[in-house]
XYZ file of C-alpha atoms in Angstrom:
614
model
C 139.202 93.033 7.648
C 137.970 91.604 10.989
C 134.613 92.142 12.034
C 133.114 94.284 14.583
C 131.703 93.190 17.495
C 128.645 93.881 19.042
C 129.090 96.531 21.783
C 127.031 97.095 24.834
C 126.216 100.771 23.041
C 124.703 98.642 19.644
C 122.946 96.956 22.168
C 121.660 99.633 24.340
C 121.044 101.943 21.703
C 118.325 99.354 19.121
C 114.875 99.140 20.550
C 112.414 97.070 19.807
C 108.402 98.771 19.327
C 105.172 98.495 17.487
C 103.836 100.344 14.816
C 101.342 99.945 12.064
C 97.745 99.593 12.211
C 96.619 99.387 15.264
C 94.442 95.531 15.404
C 97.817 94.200 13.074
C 100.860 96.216 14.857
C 103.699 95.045 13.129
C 107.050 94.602 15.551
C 110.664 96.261 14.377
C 114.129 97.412 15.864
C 114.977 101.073 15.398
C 118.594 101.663 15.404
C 119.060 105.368 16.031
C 122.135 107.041 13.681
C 125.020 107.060 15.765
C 127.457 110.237 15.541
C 126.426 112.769 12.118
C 123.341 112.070 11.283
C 122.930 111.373 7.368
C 120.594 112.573 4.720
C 118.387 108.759 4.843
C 117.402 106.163 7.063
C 117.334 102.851 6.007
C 114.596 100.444 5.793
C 116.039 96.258 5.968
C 113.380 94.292 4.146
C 113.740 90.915 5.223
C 113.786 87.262 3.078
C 110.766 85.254 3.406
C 110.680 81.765 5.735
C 113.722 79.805 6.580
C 115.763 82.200 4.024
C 114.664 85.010 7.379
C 115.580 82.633 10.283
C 119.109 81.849 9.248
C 119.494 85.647 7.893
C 118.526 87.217 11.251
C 121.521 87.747 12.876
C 122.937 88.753 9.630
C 120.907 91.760 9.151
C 120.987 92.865 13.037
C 124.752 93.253 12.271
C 124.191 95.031 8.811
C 121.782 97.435 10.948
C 124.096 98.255 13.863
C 126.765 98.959 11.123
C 124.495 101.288 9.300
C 123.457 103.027 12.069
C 127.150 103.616 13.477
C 127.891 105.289 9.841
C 125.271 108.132 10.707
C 121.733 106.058 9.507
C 118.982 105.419 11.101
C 117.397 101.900 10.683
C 114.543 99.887 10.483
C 114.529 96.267 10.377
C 111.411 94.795 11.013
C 108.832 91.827 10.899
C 106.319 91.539 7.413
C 103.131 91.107 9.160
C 101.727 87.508 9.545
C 105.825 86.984 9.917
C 108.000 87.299 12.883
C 106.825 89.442 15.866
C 104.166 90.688 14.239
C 100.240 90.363 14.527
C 98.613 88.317 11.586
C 95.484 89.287 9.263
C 93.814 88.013 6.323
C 95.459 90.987 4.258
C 96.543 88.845 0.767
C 100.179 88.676 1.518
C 102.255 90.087 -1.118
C 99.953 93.408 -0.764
C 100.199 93.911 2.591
C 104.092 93.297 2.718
C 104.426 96.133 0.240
C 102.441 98.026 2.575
C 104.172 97.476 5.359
C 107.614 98.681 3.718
C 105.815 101.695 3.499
C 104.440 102.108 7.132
C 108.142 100.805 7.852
C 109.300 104.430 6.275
C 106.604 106.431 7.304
C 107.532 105.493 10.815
C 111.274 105.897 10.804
C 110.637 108.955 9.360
C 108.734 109.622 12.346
C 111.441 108.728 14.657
C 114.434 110.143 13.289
C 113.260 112.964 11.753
C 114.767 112.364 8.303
C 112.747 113.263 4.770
C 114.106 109.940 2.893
C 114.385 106.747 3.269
C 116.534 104.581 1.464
C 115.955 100.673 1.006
C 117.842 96.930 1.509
C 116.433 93.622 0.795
C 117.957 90.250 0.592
C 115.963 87.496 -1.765
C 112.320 88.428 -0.966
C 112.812 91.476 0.642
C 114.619 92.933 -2.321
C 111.620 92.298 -5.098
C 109.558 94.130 -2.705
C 112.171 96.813 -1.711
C 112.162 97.270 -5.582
C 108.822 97.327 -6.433
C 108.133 100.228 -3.453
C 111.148 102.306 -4.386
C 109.540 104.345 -6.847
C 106.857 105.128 -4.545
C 108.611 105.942 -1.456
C 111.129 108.448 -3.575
C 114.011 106.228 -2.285
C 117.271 108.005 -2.743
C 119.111 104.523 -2.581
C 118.086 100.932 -3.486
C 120.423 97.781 -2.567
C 119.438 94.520 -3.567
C 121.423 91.398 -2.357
C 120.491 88.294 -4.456
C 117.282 89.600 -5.015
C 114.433 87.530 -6.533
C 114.405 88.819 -9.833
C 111.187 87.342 -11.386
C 108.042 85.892 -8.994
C 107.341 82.954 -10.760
C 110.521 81.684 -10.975
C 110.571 82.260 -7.561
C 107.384 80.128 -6.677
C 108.231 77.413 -8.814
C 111.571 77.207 -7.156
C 109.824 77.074 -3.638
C 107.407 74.507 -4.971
C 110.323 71.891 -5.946
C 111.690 72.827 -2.276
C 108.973 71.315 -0.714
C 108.965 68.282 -2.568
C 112.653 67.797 -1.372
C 111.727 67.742 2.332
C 111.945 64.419 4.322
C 109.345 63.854 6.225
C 107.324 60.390 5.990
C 104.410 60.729 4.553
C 100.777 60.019 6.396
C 97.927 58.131 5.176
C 95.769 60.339 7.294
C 93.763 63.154 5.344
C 94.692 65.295 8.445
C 98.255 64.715 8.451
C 99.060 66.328 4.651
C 101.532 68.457 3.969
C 98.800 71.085 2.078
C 99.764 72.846 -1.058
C 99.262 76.209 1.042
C 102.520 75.794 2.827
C 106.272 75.641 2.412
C 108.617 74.133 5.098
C 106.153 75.226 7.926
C 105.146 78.914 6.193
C 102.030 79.794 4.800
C 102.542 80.279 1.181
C 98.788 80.214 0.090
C 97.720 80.222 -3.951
C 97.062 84.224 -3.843
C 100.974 84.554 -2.101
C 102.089 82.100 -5.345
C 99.249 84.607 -7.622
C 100.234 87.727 -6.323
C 104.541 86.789 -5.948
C 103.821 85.326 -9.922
C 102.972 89.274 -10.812
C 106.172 90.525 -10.127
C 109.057 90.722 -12.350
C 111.902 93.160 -12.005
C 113.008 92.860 -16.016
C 109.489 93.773 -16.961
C 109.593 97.111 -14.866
C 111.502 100.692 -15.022
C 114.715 101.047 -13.281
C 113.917 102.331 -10.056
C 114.578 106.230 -10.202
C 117.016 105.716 -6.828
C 120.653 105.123 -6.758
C 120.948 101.354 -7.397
C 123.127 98.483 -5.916
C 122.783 95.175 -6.612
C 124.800 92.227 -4.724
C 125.076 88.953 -6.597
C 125.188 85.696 -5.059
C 127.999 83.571 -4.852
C 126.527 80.082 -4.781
C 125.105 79.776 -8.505
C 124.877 81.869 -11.455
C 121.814 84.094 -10.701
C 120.325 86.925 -12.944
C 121.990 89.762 -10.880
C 124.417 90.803 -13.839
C 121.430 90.518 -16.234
C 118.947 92.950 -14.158
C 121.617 95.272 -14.174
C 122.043 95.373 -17.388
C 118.356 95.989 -17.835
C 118.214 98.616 -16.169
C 121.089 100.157 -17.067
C 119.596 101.003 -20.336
C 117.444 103.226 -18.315
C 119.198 104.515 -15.301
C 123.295 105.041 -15.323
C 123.972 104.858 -11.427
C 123.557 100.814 -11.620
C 126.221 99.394 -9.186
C 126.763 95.427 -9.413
C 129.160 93.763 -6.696
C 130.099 90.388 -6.753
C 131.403 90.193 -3.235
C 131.182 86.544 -1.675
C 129.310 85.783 1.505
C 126.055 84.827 0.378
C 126.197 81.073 0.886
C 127.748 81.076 3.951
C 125.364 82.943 5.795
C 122.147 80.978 3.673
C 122.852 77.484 5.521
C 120.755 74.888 6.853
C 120.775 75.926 10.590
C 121.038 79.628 11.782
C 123.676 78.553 14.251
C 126.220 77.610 10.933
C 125.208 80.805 9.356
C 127.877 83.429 8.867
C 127.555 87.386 8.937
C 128.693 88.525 5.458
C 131.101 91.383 6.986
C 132.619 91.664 3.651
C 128.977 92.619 1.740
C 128.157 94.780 4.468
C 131.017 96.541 4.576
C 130.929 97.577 1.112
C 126.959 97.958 1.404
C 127.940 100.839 3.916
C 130.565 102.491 2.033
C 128.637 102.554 -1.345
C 125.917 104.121 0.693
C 127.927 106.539 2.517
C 129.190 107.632 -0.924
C 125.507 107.749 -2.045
C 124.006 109.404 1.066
C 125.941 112.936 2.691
C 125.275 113.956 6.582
C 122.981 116.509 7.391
C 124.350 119.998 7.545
C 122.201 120.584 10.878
C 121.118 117.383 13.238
C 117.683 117.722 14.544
C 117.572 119.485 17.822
C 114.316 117.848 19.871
C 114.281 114.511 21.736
C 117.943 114.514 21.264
C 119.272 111.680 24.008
C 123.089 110.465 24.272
C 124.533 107.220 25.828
C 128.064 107.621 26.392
C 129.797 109.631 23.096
C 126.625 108.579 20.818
C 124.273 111.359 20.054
C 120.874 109.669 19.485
C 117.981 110.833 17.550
C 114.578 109.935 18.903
C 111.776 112.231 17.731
C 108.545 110.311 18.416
C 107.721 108.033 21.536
C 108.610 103.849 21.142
C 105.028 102.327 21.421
C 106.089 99.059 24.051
C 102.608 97.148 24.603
C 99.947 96.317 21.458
C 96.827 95.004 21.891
C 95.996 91.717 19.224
C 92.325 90.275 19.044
C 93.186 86.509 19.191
C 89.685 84.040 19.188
C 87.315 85.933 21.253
C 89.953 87.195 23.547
C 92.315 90.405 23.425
C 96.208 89.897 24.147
C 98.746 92.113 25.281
C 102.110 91.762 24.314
C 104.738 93.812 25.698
C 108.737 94.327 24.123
C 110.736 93.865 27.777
C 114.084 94.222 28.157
C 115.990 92.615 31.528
C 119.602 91.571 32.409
C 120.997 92.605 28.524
C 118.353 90.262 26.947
C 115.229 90.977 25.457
C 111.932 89.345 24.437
C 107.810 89.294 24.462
C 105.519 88.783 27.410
C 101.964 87.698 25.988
C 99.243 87.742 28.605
C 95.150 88.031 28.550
C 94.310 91.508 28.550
C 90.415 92.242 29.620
C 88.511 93.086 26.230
C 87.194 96.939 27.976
C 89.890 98.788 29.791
C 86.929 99.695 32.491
C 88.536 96.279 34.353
C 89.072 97.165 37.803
C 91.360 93.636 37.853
C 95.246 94.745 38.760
C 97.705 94.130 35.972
C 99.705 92.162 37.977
C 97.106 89.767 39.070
C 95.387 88.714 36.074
C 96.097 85.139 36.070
C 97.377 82.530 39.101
C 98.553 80.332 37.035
C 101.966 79.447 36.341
C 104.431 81.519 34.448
C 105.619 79.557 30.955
C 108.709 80.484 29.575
C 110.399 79.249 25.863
C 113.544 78.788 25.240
C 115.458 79.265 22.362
C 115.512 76.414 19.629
C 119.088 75.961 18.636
C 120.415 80.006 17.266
C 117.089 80.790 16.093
C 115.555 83.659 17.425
C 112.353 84.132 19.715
C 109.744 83.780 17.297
C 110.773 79.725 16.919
C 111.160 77.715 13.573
C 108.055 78.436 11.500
C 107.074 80.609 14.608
C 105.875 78.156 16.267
C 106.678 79.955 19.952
C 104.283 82.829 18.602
C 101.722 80.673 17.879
C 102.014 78.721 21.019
C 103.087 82.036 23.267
C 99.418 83.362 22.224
C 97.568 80.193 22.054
C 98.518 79.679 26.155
C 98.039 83.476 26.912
C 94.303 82.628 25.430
C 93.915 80.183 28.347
C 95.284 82.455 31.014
C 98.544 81.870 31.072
C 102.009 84.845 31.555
C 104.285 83.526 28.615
C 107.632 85.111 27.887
C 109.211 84.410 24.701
C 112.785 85.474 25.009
C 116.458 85.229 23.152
C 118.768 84.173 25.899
C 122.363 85.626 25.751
C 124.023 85.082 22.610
C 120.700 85.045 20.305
C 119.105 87.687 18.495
C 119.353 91.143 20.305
C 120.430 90.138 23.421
C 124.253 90.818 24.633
C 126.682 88.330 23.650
C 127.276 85.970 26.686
C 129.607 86.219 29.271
C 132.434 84.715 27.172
C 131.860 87.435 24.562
C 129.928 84.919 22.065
C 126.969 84.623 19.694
C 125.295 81.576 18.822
C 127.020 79.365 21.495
C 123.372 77.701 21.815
C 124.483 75.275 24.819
C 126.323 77.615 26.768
C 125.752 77.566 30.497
C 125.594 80.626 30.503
C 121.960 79.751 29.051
C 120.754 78.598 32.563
C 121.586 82.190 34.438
C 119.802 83.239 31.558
C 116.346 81.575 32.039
C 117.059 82.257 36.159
C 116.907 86.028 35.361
C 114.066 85.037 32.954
C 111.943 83.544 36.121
C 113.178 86.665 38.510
C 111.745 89.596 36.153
C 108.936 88.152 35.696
C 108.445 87.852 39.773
C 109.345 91.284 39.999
C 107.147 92.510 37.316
C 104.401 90.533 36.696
C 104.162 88.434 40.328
C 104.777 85.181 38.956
C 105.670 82.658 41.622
C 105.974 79.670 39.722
C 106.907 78.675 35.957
C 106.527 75.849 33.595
C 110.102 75.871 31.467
C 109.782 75.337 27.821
C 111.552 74.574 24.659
C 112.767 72.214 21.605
C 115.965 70.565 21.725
C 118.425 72.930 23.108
C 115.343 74.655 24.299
C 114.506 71.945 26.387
C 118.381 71.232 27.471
C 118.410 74.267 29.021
C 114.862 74.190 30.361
C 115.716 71.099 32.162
C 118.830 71.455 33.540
C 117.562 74.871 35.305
C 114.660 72.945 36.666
C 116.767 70.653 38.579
C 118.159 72.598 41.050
C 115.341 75.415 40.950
C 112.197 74.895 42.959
C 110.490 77.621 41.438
C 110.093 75.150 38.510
C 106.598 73.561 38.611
C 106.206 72.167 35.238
C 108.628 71.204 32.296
C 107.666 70.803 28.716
C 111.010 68.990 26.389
C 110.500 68.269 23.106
C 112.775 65.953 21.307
C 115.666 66.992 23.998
C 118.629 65.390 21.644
C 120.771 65.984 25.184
C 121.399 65.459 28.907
C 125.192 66.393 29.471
C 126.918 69.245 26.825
C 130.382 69.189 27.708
C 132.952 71.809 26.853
C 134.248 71.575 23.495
C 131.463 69.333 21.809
C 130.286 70.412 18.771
C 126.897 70.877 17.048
C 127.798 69.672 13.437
C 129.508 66.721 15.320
C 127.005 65.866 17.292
C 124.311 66.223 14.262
C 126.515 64.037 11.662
C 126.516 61.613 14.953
C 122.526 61.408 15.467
C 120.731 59.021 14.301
C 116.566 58.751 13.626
C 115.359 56.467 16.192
C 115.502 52.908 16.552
C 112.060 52.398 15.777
C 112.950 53.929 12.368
C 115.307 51.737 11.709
C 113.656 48.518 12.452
C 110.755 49.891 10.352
C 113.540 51.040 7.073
C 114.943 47.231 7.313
C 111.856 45.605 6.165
C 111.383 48.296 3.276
C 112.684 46.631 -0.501
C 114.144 50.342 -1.258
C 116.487 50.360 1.994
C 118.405 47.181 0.424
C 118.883 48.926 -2.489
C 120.176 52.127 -1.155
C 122.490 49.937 0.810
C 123.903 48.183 -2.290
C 124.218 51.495 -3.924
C 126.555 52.712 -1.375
C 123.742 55.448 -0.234
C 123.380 54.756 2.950
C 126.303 54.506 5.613
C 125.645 51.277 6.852
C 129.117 51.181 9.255
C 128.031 54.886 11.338
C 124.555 53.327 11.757
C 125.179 49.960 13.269
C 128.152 51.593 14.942
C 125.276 53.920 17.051
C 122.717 51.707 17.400
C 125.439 49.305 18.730
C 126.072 51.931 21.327
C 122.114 52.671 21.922
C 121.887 49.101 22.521
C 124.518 48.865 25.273
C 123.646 52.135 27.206
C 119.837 50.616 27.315
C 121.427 47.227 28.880
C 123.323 49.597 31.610
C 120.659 51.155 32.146
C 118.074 48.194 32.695
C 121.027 47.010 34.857
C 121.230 49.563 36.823
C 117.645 49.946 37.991
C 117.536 46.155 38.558
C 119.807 46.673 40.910
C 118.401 49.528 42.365
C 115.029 47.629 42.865
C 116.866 44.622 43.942
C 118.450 46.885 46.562
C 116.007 49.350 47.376
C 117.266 52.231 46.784
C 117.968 54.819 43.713
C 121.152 55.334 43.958
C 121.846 53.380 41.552
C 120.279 54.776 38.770
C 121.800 57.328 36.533
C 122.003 60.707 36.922
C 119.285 61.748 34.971
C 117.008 59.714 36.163
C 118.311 60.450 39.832
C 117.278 64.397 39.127
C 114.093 63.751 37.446
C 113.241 61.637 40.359
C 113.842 64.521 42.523
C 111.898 66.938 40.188
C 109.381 64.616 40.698
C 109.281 64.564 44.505
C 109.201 68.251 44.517
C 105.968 67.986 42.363
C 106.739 69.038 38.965
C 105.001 68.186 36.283
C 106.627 66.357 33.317
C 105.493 66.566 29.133
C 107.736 64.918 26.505
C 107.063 65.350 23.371
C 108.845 63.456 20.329
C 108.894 62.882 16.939
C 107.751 59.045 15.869
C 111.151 59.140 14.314
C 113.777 61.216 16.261
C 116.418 59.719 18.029
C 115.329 61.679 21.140
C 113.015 58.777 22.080
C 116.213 56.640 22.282
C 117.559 59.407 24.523
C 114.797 59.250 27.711
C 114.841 55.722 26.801
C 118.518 55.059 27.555
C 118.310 57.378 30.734
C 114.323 56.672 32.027
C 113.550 53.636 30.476
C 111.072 52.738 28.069
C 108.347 54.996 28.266
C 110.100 56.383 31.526
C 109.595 53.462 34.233
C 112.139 54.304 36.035
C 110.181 57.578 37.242
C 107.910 55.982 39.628
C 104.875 58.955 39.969
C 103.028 57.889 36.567
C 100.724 60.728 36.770
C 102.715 63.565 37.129
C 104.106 62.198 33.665
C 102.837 62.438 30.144
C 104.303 61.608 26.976
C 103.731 62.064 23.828
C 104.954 61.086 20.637
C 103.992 62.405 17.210
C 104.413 60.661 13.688
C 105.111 61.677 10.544
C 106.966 64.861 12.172
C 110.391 66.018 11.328
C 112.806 67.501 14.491
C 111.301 70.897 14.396
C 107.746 70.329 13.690
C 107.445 71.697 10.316
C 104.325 70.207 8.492
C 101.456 73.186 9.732
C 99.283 70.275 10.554
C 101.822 69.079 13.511
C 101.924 72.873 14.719
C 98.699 72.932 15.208
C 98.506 69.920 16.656
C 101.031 70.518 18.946
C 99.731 73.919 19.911
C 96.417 72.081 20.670
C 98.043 69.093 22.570
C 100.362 71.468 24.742
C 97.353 74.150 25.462
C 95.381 71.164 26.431
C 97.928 69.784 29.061
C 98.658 72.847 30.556
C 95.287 73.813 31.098
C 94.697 70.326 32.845
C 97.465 70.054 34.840
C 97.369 74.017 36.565
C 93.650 74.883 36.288
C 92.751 78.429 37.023
C-alpha cells in the first residue's frame, strides 16, 4: 500500500485556533470531515516530550486521513506543551482536562454529539482514563502506557542515560524536575504514579489497542483485562511503531500501515450521518466542509507583567505564530502595526522539528523577546509541520533551498502585515544554515543569531545520518578526553573508534592551516580576496552593518566550524564590535538541560535588547 500524500486540499482545509480558558488558551488543528460526515469526531491525544516531537508529523498524517474518511479532528497541544499557554495547573489534571475542552470544542465546530478518542504512549493513558467520562463511542490506544509508575521509573533511568558533562556549578544541574529538557516535576511523577489501566474498568467505548513492535509491551495483557469486562476489545499487532519513535524527527517514519487500519476499524465502528448539518457549511473544490462555530486566531497570554498576543498566520502555504507586546487595556490609542520599531526576529526550524523547537525552546524565547518589544514569528518552513511540502513535493528535506524562499516570504508578510522593515534571522543548526545563507544576499537582514551552525555549504545529495555519523565533538573535547584515565580504557576496549576520530581531526587540522594561510596572504597582500568564502560574505554582512551572535556548545564541533572558516574566535572579521560570541559548557547540541534554556533565553534577550534599543 503506498502512502498518501499530502494535498494542497489537506492543507487548505486544517486550521490552526485557540480554545480553552481564556488566560491558558490551549492551540490545536481542526481538520474538518471531508465528504459524509460520520457519527464522531476524533480527538488525537498526543505523547509527552521527545516521544511528541518525533511523533508530530505522524499524527498530522493520521488526522488528514481521518478526516478524508468523513471525521472531524482534533489534534492539539496539552497545555504547558506545544503551542499552548502555560499555568501552574498540576499537570496530569489539567491534561485530562484539556482532552475534555478538546471535545467540547470539536463538538462545537463540527456539530457532532460524540467524540471518539486516539492516543499514542501518554496520550493513550489519558485518552483512557477520560473515555468513560466523555461517553466515547471509540477508544484506540497505540502503545499506550499501561501503568504510571512504570512509566516514571522508565523516564527516570532515561535521564540518567543522557550525555551531557556534568557541572560542578550548583546552577548548572540537571534538577530532578526535568526530563531531557521537559518539566516533569514530583506532582507530574505523583499524579502519572496514580494511574494504572489494569486496575480500572474497561472503558464502556469500542476498544482498539495497537501494540508496539520494538519490545514486548503489556498491550496483549490489557486486553485481556479488559476483555473480561467488555467483548469489543480489538488488539493489532501491526509494525510501525519503532520506526516512527527515533532519535531525530527528521528519521522518523509515518506508520501508514497502523493508520490505515486505525481508519478502517473506525469506519467499521463509526456509520455517517443520515443528514449532514446544514449551517456554516463551506466547500473547497469537491470537499464539503463543516464549520459550525468561528476559529478564534489571536489569544491574549499574561507573560511577567506584560500581556502578549499571539496570532495563528498563514502566508505562501506555510504557517506559524507571531508573538508581539499587546498593551495590558485595549483603551490604547497606539496602531497595531506600530507597536514596536524594533527589528523583526524570525526562527527557523531546528532540523524536522516543528515550530515550537526542541524542549520548546522557540516558545520560550519567541515570548521572552516579545516581552522586550520585539515582532517574533515562529514558523515551519516548507516541508515541516503543516506547511505544504516544498517545491520538489517533499517533507522533512530540512536543508532544502527551498528553505531560503521560505524565510524571504517569512520577512515579506511580515512587511506587509505588521510593517517590519528590518529582521534579525534566527535558528539552531539547520536553523541557523538557513538563517545565514538568506542574510547574505538580503539587506533587509540586520542581525543574525547561529547557534552551533554544524554547516556552511549543503550540497545536493548529502545526507543527514552521514553527515551526523561524520561529526565529531570539538577539538577542545578531545584534547580534554585524552588526559582522562577512562578514555584509555575505552580505547583498549575497542569502545571508541579511534581511526574516524583522528581521521577528522586530521582533516580539522588541515582546513585550519588553509585557512590561516589564506588570510596571511590576504594581509600580506591587502586585500580579502583571498579568504574563503564564508568569511568573504560575512565580511560583507558586516559592511552592510549586521549584527553577528554565535552561540556554541563548550563541546560541539560547531566551534571547529567558524574556526576553520573565521578563525579562532573569528579574526578574520575585522569589525570586533558588531560581533559577539558565546560559548556555553556543559550543553548538549540542542540545549536540553532547563538550566541552559534559561540561560540562553536570558543571554539572547539580553543581546538583542542591547544591540537594537527601542
Amino acid at each position: 500500500m503506498s502512502p498518501p500524500v499530502q494535498t494542497h486540499q489537506d492543507a487548505d482545509t486544517a486550521q490552526g485556533f485557540w480554545f480553552g480558558d481564556a488566560d491558558t488558551p490551549l492551540f490545536g488543528w481542526y481538520h474538518p470531515a471531508q465528504g459524509a460526515i460520520r457519527n464522531s469526531g476524533v480527538i488525537l491525544c498526543p505523547p509527552f516530550g521527545h516521544e511528541y516531537m518525533v511523533s508530530y508529523r505522524s499524527y498530522k498524517h493520521l488526522a488528514m486521513r481521518l478526516a478524508r474518511a468523513g471525521f472531524p479532528v482534533c489534534f492539539f497541544d496539552y497545555d504547558a506543551s506545544g503551542d499552548s499557554a502555560d499555568s501552574d495547573t498540576a499537570r496530569v489534571t489539567s491534561w485530562r482536562k484539556n482532552i475534555k475542552q478538546a471535545a467540547e470544542q470539536l463538538r462545537r465546530l463540527s456539530g457532532v454529539a460524540q467524540v471518539s478518542l486516539f492516543g499514542m504512549r501518554l496520550g493513550a493513558l489519558l485518552a483512557a482514563a477520560v473515555a468513560d467520562d466523555l461517553s466515547a463511542p471509540a477508544l484506540i490506544l497505540f502503545a499506550p502506557v499501561v501503568s504510571g509508575r512504570a512509566y516514571v521509573r522508565e523516564l527516570i533511568v532515561l535521564r540518567g542515560m543522557h550525555s551531557i558533562p556534568p557541572s560542578d556549578h550548583p546552577q548548572q544541574q540537571i534538577s530532578d524536575d526535568e526530563l531531557t529538557g521537559y518539566a516533569f516535576d514530583a506532582r507530574t511523577r505523583t499524579e502519572l504514579g496514580q494511574l494504572d489501566l489494569l486496575k480500572i474498568a474497561a472503558p464502556q467505548a469500542a476498544t482498539m489497542i495497537v501494540a508496539r513492535d520494538d519490545i514486548s509491551g503489556q498491550e496483549a495483557k490489557l486486553a485481556n483485562a479488559w476483555h473480561l469486562d467488555h467483548r469489543a476489545i480489538h488488539l493489532s499487532d501491526s509494525s510501525g511503531y519503532a520506526a516512527m519513535m527515533t532519535e531525530d524527527a527528521h528519521e522518523s517514519v509515518v506508520p501508514h500501515t497502523v493508520w490505515n487500519d486505525i481508519s478502517e476499524w473506525l469506519c467499521s465502528q463509526i456509520p455517517h450521518k443520515k443528514l449532514r448539518p446544514e449551517p456554516a457549511v463551506i466547500r473547497r473544490g469537491d470537499a464539503a466542509l463543516s464549520i459550525q462555530a468561528p476559529l478564534a486566531k489571536h489569544c491574549r497570554l499574561p507573560y511577567a507583567t506584560s500581556i502578549l498576543e499571539e496570532e495563528i498566520v498563514s502566508f505562501a502555504g506555510m504557517h506559524g505564530i507571531v508573538c508581539r507586546l499587546r498593551p495590558a487595556h485595549p483603551a490604547s490609542n497606539i496602531p497595531d502595526n506600530k507597536l514596536s520599531a524594533r527589528p523583526a526576529i524570525i526562527l527557523t526550524n531546528v532540523g524536522a522539528n516543528h515550530r515550537v523547537g526542541n524542549h520548546r525552546l522557540y516558545v520560550k524565547l519567541a515570548r521572552r523577546l516579545a516581552a522586550q518589544g520585539f515582532t517574533v514569528l515562529r514558523f515551519d518552513k516548507r516541508g515541516i509541520g503543516y506547511s505544504l511540502p516544498t517545491p520538489a513535493g517533499l517533507e522533512n528535506d530540512v536543508h532544502s533551498p527551498s528553505g531560503i524562499d521560505d524565510i524571504r516570504s517569512a520577512m515579506k508578510f511580515l512587511e506587509e502585515s505588521y510593517d517590519a522593515q528590518q529582521f534579525v534571522l534566527g535558528g539552531i543548526c539547520s536553523g541557523a544554515y538557513l538563517s545565514y545563507l538568506t542574510a547574505v544576499h538580503d539587506e533587509r537582514v540586520t542581525g543574525l543569531v547561529l547557534m552551533n551552525q554544524l554547516t556552511f555549504h549543503w550540497r545536493h545529495g548529502d545526507v543527514i545520518q552521514t553527515k551526523k555519523a561524520s561529526t565529531l565533538k570539538s577539538t577542545q573535547f578531545y584534547w580534554r578526553a585524552a588526559s582522562a584515565g577512562d578514555t584509555w580504557r575505552r580505547m583498549l576496549r575497542g569502545k571508541i573508534a579511534l581511526r574516524r576520530i583522528v581521521g577528522n581531526l586530521s582533516k580539522r587540522l588541515s582546513r585550519q592551516v588553509i585557512s590561516s594561510v589564506r588570510h596571511s596572504l590576504a594581509r600580506f597582500m591587502k586585500t580579502h580576496h583571498l579568504l574563503g568564502r564564508v568569511a568573504r560574505n560575512f565580511r560583507a554582512m558586516q559592511a552592510r552593518g549586521v549584527e553577528l551572535l554565535f552561540i556554541f556548545g563548550e563541546n560541539d564541533s560547531s566551534i571547529d566550524l567558524m574556526t576553520q572558516h573565521l578563525g579562532a574566535n573569528a579574526h578574520l572579521l575585522p569589525d570586533r564590535d558588531g560581533i559577539h560570541i558565546e560559548v556555553i559548557r556543559h550543553v548538549d547540541h540542542t540545549f536540553t538541560p532547563m538550566w541552559s534554556q534559561e540561560y540562553l533565553t536570558d543571554m539572547l534577550a539580553s543581546h538583542l535588547e542591547k544591540r537594537f534599543p527601542e
